[in-house]
Every structure is written in structure tokens, then in C-alpha cells.
Amino acid sequence: MALLQSNQDVISTALQQFSKLLNQQVFTEPVISEEDMVTIVDDWIKFYLSHFSDKMSGDQQEQERALEKLQEELRTSSNPFLEKYRAFLKAL
């Protein structure tokens, strides 16, 4: 079942903002471990889910499906960032 258009719009907005956040990151020394960076990204994802949860519309089931979709999309969009960070660590 397709998500409500309003929820798709919220997801799109969240992904755009999350992408901007990731693109603003500059890798410098002192470095943090890969595990710590994964924790930071997980915290960002939790923040975005919390922030955008009240913007979802529809019944509870629809909102839950939209949040699951948002979480999936945020995780997917964070993978290239984490790969880039891993490459940065290996280059040191």
C-alpha cells in the first residue's frame, strides 16, 4: 500500500535535510573511531525520526509505516557517508 502523499513529502524533506547534514561534515584530526561515527550517525537518524514523527499524517498504522520508510531511507542514505569515513580512516 502506498504512503500518503503528505507523508512522502515529509520523507523527502527529511532526506534532503539529512543529506545536507552529511555533506557538511568535514573529516579532520583528531579522528574518532569508525564505531563512534556509526553511533553518531545512528543518533542523527534517531533525532530525525523523532523530529519528523509529529509531521506524519494519517492513522497510527499509516504513520508507523511512514516512519519505517523514513528510517530505511535515512539508513540507506547514510551508507555512502560511512563508506567515505571508512576510506578517510584507512588513508591515515
Short mmCIF file of C-alpha atoms in Angstrom, two decimals:
data_model
loop_
_atom_site.label_atom_id
_atom_site.label_comp_id
_atom_site.label_asym_id
_atom_site.label_seq_id
_atom_site.Cartn_x
_atom_site.Cartn_y
_atom_site.Cartn_z
CA MET A 1 0.00 0.00 0.00
CA ALA A 2 1.38 3.40 -0.98
CA LEU A 3 2.09 6.04 1.61
CA LEU A 4 0.00 9.18 1.77
CA GLN A 5 1.42 11.92 -0.43
CA SER A 6 1.82 14.21 2.59
CA ASN A 7 3.98 11.58 4.30
CA GLN A 8 6.01 11.06 1.14
CA ASP A 9 6.61 14.82 1.12
CA VAL A 10 7.74 14.75 4.76
CA ILE A 11 10.12 11.87 3.99
CA SER A 12 11.52 13.76 1.01
CA THR A 13 12.10 16.87 3.11
CA ALA A 14 13.76 14.86 5.87
CA LEU A 15 16.06 13.14 3.39
CA GLN A 16 17.07 16.44 1.81
CA GLN A 17 17.92 17.90 5.20
CA PHE A 18 19.77 14.74 6.27
CA SER A 19 21.78 14.80 3.07
CA LYS A 20 22.77 18.41 3.76
CA LEU A 21 23.87 17.43 7.26
CA LEU A 22 26.04 14.61 5.94
CA ASN A 23 27.53 16.79 3.20
CA GLN A 24 28.52 19.44 5.76
CA GLN A 25 30.73 17.04 7.69
CA VAL A 26 34.47 17.62 7.43
CA PHE A 27 36.84 14.87 8.43
CA THR A 28 39.72 16.28 10.45
CA GLU A 29 42.03 15.19 13.17
CA PRO A 30 41.71 14.20 15.91
CA VAL A 31 39.74 11.37 14.41
CA ILE A 32 37.06 9.32 16.05
CA SER A 33 36.73 5.59 15.60
CA GLU A 34 34.53 4.05 12.96
CA GLU A 35 32.31 2.62 15.69
CA ASP A 36 31.87 6.05 17.23
CA MET A 37 30.96 7.54 13.85
CA VAL A 38 28.35 4.81 13.37
CA THR A 39 26.95 5.70 16.80
CA ILE A 40 26.82 9.38 15.86
CA VAL A 41 25.01 8.60 12.60
CA ASP A 42 22.57 6.36 14.48
CA ASP A 43 21.90 9.24 16.88
CA TRP A 44 21.29 11.60 13.96
CA ILE A 45 18.83 9.10 12.49
CA LYS A 46 17.00 8.84 15.82
CA PHE A 47 16.86 12.64 16.01
CA TYR A 48 15.40 12.90 12.51
CA LEU A 49 12.84 10.19 13.26
CA SER A 50 11.82 12.00 16.43
CA HIS A 51 11.74 15.41 14.77
CA PHE A 52 9.69 14.33 11.77
CA SER A 53 7.37 11.87 13.55
CA ASP A 54 4.94 14.61 14.54
CA LYS A 55 4.76 15.79 10.93
CA MET A 56 3.38 12.46 9.67
CA SER A 57 -0.32 12.28 8.92
CA GLY A 58 -2.93 9.55 8.70
CA ASP A 59 -3.92 6.92 11.20
CA GLN A 60 -1.41 5.31 13.54
CA GLN A 61 -0.67 2.45 11.15
CA GLU A 62 0.00 4.87 8.29
CA GLN A 63 2.28 6.98 10.48
CA GLU A 64 4.20 3.90 11.62
CA ARG A 65 4.67 2.75 8.02
CA ALA A 66 5.87 6.22 7.05
CA LEU A 67 8.36 6.30 9.93
CA GLU A 68 9.63 2.84 8.98
CA LYS A 69 10.12 4.06 5.42
CA LEU A 70 11.89 7.18 6.66
CA GLN A 71 14.20 5.11 8.86
CA GLU A 72 15.01 2.79 5.96
CA GLU A 73 15.75 5.74 3.66
CA LEU A 74 17.91 7.50 6.26
CA ARG A 75 19.95 4.35 6.84
CA THR A 76 20.38 3.85 3.11
CA SER A 77 21.46 7.45 2.58
CA SER A 78 23.96 7.26 5.44
CA ASN A 79 25.82 4.29 3.93
CA PRO A 80 27.87 6.30 1.39
CA PHE A 81 28.82 8.75 4.15
CA LEU A 82 30.03 5.92 6.39
CA GLU A 83 31.95 4.37 3.48
CA LYS A 84 33.59 7.74 2.86
CA TYR A 85 34.53 7.93 6.54
CA ARG A 86 35.99 4.42 6.46
CA ALA A 87 38.09 5.40 3.43
CA PHE A 88 39.26 8.51 5.31
CA LEU A 89 40.36 6.37 8.26
CA LYS A 90 42.21 3.93 6.01
CA ALA A 91 44.04 6.79 4.30
CA LEU A 92 45.55 7.97 7.59
#
